Short mmCIF file of C-alpha atoms and ligand atoms in Angstrom, two decimals:
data_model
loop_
_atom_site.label_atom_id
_atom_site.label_comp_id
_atom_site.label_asym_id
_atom_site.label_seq_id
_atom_site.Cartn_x
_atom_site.Cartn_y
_atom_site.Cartn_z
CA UNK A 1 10.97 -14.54 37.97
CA UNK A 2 7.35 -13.55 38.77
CA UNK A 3 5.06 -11.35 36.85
CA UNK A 4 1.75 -11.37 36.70
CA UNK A 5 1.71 -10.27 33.09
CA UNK A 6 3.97 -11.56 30.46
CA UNK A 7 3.83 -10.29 26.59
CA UNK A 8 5.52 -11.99 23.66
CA UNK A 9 6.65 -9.14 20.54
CA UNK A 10 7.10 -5.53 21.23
CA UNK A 11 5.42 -5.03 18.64
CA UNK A 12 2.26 -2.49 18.43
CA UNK A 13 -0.02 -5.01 19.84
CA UNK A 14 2.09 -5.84 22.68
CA UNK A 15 3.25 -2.67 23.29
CA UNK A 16 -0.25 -1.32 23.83
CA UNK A 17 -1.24 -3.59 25.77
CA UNK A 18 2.34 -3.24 27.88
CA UNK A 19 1.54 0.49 27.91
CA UNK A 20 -2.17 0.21 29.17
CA UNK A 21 -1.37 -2.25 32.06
CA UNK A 22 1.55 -0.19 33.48
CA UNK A 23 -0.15 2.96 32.92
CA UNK A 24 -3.90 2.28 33.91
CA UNK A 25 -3.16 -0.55 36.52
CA UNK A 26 0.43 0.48 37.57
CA UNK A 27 1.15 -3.14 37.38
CA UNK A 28 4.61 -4.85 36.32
CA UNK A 29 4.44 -6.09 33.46
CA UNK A 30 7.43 -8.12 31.07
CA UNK A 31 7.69 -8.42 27.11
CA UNK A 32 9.83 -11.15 25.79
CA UNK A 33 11.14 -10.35 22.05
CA UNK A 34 12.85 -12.45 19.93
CA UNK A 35 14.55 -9.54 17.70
CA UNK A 36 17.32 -7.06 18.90
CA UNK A 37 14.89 -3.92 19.17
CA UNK A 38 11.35 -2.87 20.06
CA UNK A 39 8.33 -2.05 17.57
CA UNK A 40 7.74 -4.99 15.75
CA UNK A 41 7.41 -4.55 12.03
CA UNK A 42 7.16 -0.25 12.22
CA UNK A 43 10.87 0.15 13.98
CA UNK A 44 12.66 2.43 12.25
CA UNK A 45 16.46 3.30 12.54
CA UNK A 46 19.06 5.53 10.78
CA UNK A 47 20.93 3.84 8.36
CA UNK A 48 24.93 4.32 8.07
CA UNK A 49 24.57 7.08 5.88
CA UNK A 50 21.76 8.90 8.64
CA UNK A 51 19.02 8.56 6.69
CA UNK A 52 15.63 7.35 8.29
CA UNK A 53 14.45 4.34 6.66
CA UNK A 54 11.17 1.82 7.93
CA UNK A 55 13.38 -1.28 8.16
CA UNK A 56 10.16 -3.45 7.11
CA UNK A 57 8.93 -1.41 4.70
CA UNK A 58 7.14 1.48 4.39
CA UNK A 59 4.43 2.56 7.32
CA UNK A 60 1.60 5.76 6.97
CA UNK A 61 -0.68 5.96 10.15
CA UNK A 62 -4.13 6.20 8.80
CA UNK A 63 -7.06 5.74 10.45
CA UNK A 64 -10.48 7.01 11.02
CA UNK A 65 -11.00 5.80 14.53
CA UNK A 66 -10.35 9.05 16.74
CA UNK A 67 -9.57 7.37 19.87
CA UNK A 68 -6.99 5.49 18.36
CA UNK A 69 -5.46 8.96 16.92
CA UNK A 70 -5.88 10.29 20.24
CA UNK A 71 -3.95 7.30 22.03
CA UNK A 72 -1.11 7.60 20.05
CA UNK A 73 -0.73 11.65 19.76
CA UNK A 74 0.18 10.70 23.60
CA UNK A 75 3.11 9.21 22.48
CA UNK A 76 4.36 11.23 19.03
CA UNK A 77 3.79 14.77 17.42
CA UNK A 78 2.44 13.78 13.65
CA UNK A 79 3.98 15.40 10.16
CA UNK A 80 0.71 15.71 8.64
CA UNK A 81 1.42 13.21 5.49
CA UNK A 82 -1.10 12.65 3.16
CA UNK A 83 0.54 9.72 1.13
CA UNK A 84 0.61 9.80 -2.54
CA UNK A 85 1.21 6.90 -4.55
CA UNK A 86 1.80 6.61 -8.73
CA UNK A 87 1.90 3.27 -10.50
CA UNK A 88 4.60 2.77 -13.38
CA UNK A 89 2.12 1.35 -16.44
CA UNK A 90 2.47 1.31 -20.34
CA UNK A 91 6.03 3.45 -20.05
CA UNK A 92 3.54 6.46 -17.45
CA UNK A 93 3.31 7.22 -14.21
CA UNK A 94 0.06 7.46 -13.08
CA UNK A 95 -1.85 7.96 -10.36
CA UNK A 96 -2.54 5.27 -7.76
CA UNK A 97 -5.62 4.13 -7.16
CA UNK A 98 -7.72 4.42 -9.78
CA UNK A 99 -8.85 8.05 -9.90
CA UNK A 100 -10.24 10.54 -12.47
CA UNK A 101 -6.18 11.69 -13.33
CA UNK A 102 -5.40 7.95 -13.39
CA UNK A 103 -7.70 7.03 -16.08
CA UNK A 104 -7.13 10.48 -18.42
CA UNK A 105 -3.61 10.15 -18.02
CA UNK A 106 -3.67 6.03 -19.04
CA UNK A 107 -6.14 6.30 -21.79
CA UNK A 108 -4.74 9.81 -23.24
CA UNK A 109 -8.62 11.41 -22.18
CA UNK A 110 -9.88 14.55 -20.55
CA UNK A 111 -12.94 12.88 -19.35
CA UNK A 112 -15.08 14.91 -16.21
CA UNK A 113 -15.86 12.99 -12.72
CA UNK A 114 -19.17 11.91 -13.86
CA UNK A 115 -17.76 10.67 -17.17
CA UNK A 116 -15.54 8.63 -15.91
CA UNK A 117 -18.11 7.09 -13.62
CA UNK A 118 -20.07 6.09 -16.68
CA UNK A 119 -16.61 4.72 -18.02
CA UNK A 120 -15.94 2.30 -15.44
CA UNK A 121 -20.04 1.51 -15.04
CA UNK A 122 -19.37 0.35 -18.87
CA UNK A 123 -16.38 -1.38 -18.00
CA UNK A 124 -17.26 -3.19 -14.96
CA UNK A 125 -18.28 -6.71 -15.47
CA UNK A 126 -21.49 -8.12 -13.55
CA UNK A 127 -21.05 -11.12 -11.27
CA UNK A 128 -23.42 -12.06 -9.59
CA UNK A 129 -21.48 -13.22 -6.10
CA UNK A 130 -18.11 -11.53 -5.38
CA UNK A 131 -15.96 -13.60 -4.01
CA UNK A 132 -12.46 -13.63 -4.59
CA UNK A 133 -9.73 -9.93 -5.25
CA UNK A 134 -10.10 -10.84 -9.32
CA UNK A 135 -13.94 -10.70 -9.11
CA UNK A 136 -13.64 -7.58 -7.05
CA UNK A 137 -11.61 -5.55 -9.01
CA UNK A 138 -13.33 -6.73 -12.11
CA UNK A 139 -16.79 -5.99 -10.89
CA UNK A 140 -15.14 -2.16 -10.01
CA UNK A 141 -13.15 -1.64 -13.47
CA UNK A 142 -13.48 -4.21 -15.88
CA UNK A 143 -10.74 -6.30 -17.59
CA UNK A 144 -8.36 -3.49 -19.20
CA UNK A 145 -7.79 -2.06 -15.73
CA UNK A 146 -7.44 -5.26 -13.93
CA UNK A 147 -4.80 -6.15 -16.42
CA UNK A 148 -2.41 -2.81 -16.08
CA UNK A 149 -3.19 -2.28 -12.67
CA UNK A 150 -4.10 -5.31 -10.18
CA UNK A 151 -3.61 -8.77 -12.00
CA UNK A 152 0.45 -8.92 -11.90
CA UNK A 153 1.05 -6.61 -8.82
CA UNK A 154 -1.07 -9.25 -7.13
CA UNK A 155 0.39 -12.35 -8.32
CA UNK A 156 3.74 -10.77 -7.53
CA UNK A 157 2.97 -9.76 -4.37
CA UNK A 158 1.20 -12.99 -3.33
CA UNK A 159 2.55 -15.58 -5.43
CA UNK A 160 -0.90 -16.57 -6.61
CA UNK A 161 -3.12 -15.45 -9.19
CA UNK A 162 -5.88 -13.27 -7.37
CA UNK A 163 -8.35 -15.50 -8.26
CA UNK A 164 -7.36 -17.46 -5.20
CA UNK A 165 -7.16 -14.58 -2.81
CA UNK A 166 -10.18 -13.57 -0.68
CA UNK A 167 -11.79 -10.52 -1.45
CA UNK A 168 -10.09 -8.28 1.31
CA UNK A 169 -7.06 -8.02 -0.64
CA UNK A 170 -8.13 -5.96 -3.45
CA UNK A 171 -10.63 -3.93 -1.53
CA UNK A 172 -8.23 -2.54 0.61
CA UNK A 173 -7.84 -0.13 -2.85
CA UNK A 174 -10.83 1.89 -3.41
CA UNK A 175 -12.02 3.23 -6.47
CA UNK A 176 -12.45 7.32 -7.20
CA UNK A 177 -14.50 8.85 -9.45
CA UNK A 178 -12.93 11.94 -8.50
CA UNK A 179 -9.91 14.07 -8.50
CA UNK A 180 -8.51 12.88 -4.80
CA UNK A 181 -5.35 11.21 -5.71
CA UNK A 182 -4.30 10.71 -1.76
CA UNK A 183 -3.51 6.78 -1.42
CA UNK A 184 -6.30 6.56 1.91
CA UNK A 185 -9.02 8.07 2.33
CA UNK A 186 -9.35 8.42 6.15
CA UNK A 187 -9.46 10.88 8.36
CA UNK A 188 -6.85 11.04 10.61
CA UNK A 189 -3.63 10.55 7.97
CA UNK A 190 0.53 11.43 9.14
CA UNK A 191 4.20 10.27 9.97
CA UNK A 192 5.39 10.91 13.55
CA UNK A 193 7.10 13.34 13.50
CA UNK A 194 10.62 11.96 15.02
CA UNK A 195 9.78 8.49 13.97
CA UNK A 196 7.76 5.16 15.11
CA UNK A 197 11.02 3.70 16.83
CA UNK A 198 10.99 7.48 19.19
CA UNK A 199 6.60 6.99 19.54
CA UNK A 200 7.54 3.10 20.59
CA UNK A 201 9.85 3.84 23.09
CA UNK A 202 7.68 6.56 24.30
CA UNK A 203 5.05 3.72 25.07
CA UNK A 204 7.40 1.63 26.46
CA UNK A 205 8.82 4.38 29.11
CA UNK A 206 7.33 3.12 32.26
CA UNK A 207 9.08 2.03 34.90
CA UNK A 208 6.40 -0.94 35.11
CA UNK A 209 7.52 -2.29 32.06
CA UNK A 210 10.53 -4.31 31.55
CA UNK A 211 11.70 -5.77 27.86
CA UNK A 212 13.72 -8.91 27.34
CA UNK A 213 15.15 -8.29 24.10
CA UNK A 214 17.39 -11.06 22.03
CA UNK A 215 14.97 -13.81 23.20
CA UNK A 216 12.48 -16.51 22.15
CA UNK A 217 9.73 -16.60 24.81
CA UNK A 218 10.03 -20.67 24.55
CA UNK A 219 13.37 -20.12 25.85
CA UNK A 220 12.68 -18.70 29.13
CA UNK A 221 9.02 -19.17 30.08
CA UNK A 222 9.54 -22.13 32.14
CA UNK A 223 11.52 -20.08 34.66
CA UNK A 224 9.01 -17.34 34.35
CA UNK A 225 5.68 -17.18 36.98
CA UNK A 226 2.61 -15.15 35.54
CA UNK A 227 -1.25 -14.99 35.59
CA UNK A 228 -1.58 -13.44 32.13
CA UNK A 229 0.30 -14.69 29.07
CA UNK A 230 -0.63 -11.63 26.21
CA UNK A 231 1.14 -13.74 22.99
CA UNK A 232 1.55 -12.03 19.72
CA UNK A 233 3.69 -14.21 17.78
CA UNK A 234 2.31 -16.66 15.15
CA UNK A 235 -0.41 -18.73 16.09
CA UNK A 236 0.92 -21.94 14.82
CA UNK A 237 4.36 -21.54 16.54
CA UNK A 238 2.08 -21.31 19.81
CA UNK A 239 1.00 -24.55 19.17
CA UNK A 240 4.35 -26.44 17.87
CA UNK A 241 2.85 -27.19 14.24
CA UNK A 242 -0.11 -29.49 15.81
CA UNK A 243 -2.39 -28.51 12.94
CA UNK A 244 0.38 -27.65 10.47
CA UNK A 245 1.71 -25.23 9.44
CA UNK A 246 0.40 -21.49 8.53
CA UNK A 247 1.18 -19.54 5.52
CA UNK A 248 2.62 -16.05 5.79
CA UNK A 249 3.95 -14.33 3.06
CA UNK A 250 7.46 -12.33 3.23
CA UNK A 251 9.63 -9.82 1.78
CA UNK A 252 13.33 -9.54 1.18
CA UNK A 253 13.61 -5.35 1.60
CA UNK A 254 16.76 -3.95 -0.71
CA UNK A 255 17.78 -0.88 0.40
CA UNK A 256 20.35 1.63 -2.21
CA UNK A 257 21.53 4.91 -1.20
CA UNK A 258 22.00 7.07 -4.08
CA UNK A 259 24.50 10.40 -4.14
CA UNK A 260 21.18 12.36 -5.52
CA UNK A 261 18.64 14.28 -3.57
CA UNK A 262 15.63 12.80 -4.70
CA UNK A 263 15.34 9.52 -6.48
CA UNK A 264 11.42 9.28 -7.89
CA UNK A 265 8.78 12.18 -8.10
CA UNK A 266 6.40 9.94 -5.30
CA UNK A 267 7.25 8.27 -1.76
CA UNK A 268 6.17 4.91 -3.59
CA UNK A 269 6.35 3.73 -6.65
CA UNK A 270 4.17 0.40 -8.08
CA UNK A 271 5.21 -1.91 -10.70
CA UNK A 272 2.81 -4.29 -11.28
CA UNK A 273 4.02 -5.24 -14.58
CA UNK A 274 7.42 -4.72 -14.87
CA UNK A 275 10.92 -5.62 -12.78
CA UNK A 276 10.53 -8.48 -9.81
CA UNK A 277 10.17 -6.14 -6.77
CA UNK A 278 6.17 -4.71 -6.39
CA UNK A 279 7.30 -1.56 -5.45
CA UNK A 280 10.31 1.60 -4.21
CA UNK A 281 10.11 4.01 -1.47
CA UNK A 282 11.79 6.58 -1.25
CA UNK A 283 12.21 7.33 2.34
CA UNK A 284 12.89 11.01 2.62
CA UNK A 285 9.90 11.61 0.95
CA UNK A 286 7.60 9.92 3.52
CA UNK A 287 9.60 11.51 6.79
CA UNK A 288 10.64 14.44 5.14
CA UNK A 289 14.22 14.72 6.08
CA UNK A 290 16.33 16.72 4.41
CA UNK A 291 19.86 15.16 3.45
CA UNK A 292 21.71 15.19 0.49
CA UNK A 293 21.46 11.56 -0.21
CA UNK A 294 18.55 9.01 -0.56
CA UNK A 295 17.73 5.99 0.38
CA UNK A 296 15.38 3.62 -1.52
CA UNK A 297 13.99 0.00 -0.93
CA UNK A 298 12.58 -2.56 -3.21
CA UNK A 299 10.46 -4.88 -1.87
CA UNK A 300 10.59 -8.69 -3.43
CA UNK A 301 7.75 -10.74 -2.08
CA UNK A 302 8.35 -14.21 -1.17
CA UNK A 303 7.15 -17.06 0.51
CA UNK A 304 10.76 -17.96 3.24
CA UNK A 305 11.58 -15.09 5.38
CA UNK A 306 9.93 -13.07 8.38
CA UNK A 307 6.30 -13.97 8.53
CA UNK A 308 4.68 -10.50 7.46
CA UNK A 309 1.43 -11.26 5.70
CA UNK A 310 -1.12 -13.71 6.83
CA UNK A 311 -2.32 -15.48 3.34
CA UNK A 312 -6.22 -14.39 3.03
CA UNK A 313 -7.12 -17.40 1.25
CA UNK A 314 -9.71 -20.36 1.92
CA UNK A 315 -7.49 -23.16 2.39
CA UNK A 316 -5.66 -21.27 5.34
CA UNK A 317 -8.02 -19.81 7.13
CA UNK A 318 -10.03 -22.51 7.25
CA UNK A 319 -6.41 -24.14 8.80
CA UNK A 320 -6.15 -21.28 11.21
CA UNK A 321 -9.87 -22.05 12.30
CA UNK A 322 -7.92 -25.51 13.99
CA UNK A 323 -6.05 -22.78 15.96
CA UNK A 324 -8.90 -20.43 16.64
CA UNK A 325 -10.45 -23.46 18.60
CA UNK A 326 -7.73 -23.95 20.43
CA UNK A 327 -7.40 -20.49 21.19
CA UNK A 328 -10.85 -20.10 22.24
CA UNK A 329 -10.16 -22.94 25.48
CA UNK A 330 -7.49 -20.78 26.60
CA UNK A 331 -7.90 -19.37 29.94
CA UNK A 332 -4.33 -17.81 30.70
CA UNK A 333 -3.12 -16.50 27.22
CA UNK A 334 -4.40 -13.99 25.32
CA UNK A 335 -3.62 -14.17 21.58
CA UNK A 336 -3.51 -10.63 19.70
CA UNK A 337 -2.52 -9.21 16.31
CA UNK A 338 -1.57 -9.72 13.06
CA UNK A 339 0.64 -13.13 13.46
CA UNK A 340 -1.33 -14.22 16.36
CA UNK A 341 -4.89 -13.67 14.91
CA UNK A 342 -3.76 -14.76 11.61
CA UNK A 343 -5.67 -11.16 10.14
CA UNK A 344 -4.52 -8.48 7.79
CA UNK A 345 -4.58 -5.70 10.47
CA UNK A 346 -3.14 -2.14 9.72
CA UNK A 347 -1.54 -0.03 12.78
CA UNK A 348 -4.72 1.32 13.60
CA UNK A 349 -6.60 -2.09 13.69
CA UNK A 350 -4.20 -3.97 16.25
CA UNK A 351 -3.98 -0.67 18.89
CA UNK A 352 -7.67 -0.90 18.33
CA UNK A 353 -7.91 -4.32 19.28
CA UNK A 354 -5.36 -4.03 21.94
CA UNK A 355 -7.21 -1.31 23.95
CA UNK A 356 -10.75 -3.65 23.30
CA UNK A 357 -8.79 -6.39 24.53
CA UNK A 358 -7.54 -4.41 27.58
CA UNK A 359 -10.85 -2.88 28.42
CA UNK A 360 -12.45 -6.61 28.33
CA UNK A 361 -9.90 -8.98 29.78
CA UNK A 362 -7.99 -6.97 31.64
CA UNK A 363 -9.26 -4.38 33.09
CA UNK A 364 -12.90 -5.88 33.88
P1 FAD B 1 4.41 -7.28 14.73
O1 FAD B 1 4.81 -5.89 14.42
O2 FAD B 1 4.78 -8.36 13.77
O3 FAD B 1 5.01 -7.65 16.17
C1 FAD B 1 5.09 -8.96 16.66
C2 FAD B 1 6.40 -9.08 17.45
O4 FAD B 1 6.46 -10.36 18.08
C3 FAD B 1 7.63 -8.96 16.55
O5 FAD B 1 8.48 -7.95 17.04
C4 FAD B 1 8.27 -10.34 16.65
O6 FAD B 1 9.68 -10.32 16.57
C5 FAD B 1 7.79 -10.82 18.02
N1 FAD B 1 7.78 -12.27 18.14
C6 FAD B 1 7.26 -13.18 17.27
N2 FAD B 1 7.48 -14.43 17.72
C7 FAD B 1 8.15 -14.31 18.90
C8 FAD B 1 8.65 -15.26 19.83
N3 FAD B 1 8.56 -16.58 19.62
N4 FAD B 1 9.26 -14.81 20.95
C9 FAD B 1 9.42 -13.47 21.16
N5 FAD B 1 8.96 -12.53 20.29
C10 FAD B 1 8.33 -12.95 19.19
N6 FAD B 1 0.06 -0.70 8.60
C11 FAD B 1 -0.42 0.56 8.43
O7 FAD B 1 -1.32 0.99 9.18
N7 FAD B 1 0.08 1.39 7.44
C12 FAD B 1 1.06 1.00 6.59
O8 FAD B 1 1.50 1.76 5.73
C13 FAD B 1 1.58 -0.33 6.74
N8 FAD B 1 2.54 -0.78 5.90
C14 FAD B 1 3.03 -2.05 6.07
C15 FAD B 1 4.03 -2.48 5.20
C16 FAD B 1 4.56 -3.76 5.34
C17 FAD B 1 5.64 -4.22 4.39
C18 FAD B 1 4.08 -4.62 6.38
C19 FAD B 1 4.63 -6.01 6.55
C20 FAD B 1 3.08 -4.20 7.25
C21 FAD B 1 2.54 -2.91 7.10
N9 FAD B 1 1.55 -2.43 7.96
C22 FAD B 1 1.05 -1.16 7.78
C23 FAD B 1 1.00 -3.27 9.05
C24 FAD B 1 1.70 -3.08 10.41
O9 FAD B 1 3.07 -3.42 10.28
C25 FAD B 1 1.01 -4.00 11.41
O10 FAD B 1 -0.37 -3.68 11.52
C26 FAD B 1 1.60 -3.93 12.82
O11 FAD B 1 2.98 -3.83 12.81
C27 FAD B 1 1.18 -5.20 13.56
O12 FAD B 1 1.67 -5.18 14.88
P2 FAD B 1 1.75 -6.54 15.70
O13 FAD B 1 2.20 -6.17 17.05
O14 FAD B 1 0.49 -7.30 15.53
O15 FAD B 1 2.85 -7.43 14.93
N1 UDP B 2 -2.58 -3.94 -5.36
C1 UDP B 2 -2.49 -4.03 -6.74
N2 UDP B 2 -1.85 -3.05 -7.43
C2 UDP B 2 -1.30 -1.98 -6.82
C3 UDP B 2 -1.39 -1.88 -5.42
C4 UDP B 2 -2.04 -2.88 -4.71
O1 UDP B 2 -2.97 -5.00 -7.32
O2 UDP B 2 -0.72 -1.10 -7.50
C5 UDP B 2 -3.28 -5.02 -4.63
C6 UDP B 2 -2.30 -6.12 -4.18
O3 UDP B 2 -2.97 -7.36 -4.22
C7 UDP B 2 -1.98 -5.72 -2.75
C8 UDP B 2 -3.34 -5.19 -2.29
O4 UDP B 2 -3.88 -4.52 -3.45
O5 UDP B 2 -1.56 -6.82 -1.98
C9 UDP B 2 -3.29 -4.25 -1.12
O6 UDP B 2 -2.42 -3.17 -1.42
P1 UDP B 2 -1.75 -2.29 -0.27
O7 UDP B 2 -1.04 -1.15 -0.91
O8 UDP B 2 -2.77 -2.00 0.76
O9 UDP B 2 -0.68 -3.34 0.28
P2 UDP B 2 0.25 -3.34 1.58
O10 UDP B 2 0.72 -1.93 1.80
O11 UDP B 2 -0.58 -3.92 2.68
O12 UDP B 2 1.35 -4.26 1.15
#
């Protein structure tokens, strides 16, 4: 077979690139994936009682980069979803993150905005270099806070205390001194509206683009001619170990279907201190379909599975770096998101990348 571009993982990064090359060059273009579907890690599917659930967890578009918003609204209509998150602490539900409700409602106050900016200023602890997720959120809220709300989701979620854990873990959260209890804070903030598996295959419907489902690229790339390999599969798999091999954390999703409406009064739920699992969706409550049932999933971190998280500490990035020189003499393959570049990307961070990545490689 001869193409002149080749992708590895329909997942958002190679689908965007897929999309750009058979829609801006009207060039062929094949993706090789190793799982039985399209969309990477945001395919979603209807389960056997027809509810929509996000088979790898749950997934809210956010973003403030407008072109990015733009490039998908080609490709899906958007519920307008501002997602809303409470964390299960001391026997309450509370507000996630840490806003002015979340702090009244955990301390039993009716403190103002500007009060409770003075109560976390006398809370927070001074260090003089942040540099790990624990100095972070202690520099932010002080020790109380860190306890209840970060320490134990963290070392649940990661499997290390969050000492060890760079500081772009625990910043992803931010910090409110005010009453907006939405989970993000960007601009551009929804669900599409018939799903990410419908907006994925809308990407995907060129007749320049073929997919090879079922299949490990190592399998067939011998057989296969190209000028452009576009790989978005782990780095270290690339490579066949040579510099070891790179830590990704997983999760083991448990889905229940319950004979109730509505399960929990939030589309996700934290427990940082109690049960095993870090947190429960409630699907119908993030896409907004209406069934009589409901569908839940638990997420247990763990280190075996599906690579899903790259592990943002020292030790591996500093391995990845081995990688990231190898990657750099490549002249046929182009390495992109979150398993390839070893980075913590949201949605809107790997199209972003993708279309960069188009406009400078590709389409020069
Ligand atoms: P992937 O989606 O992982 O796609 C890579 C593809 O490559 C996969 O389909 C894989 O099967 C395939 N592949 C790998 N190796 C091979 C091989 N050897 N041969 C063939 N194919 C191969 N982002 C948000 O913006 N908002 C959220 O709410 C959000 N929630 C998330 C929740 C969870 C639990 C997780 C894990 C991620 C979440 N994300 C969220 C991040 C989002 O999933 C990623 O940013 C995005 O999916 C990355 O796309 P990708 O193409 O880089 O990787
Ligand atoms: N986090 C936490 N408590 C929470 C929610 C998040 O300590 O209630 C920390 C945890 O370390 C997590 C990180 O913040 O890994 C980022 O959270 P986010 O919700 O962005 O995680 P993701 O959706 O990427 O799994």
């Amino acid at each position: 077979m001869k193409f002149e571009y080749v992708i590895v993982g329909a997942g958002l990064a190679g689908l965007t690139m897929a999309e750009r090359i058979a829609n801006e060059l009207n060039k062929a273009v094949l993706i090789i994936e190793k799982r039985n579907h399209i969309g990477g890690n945001v395919f979603d599917s209807y389960n056997n009682d027809g509810i929509l659930i996000h088979n790898y967890g749950p997934h809210i578009f956010h973003t403030n980069d407008k072109e990015v918003y733009h490039y998908l609204s080609k490709f899906t209509k958007w519920n307008d979803f501002w997602h809303r998150v409470l964390t299960y602490v001391d026997g309450n539900l509370i507000p996630m993150p840490i806003t002015v409700e979340t702090v009244n409602k955990l301390y039993n106050l009716d403190l103002s905005s500007y009060e409770i900016e003075e109560f976390l200023e006398n809370r927070a602890i001074d260090i003089d270099e942040v540099k790990t997720s624990r100095d972070v959120a202690l520099s932010k809220v002080g020790h109380d806070l860190y306890e209840k709300i970060f320490k134990n989701y963290t070392i649940k979620q990661w499997g290390v205390d969050p000492m060890e854990l760079d500081t772009s873990v625990i910043s992803r959260i931010p910090i409110r001194a005010n009453r907006d209890t939405r989970y993000f804070n960007d601009k551009y903030q929804g669900m599409p509206t018939h799903g990410y598996t419908k907006m994925c295959e809308n990407m995907a419907n060129n007749k320049n683009i073929k997919i090879m489902l079922n299949t490990d690229y190592k399998e067939v790339i011998e057989h296969i001619s190209y000028k452009k390999l576009i790989y978005t599969g782990p780095a270290d798999y690339f490579y066949d170990y040579k510099h070891g091999k790179l830590a990704y954390r997983s999760i083991e999703f448990v889905n229940e279907t319950h004979n109730n409406e509505s399960y929990q009064e939030a589309p996700v739920v934290n427990y940082p201190n109690d049960y095993d699992y870090t947190r429960i969706t409630e699907f119908k409550k993030l896409t907004w379909q209406e069934h009589n049932k409901t569908t839940i999933c638990k997420e247990f971190p763990c280190d075996k599975g599906e690579p899903y998280y790259p592990f943002p500490t020292k030790e591996y990035k500093e391995q990845f770096a081995l990688y990231q020189n190898e990657i750099e003499q490549e002249k046929d393959v182009l390495f992109i998101g979150r398993l390839a570049e070893y980075r913590y990307y949201n949605m809107d961070g790997v199209i972003r990348r993708a279309l960069d990545m188009f406009n400078a490689e590709i389409n020069k």
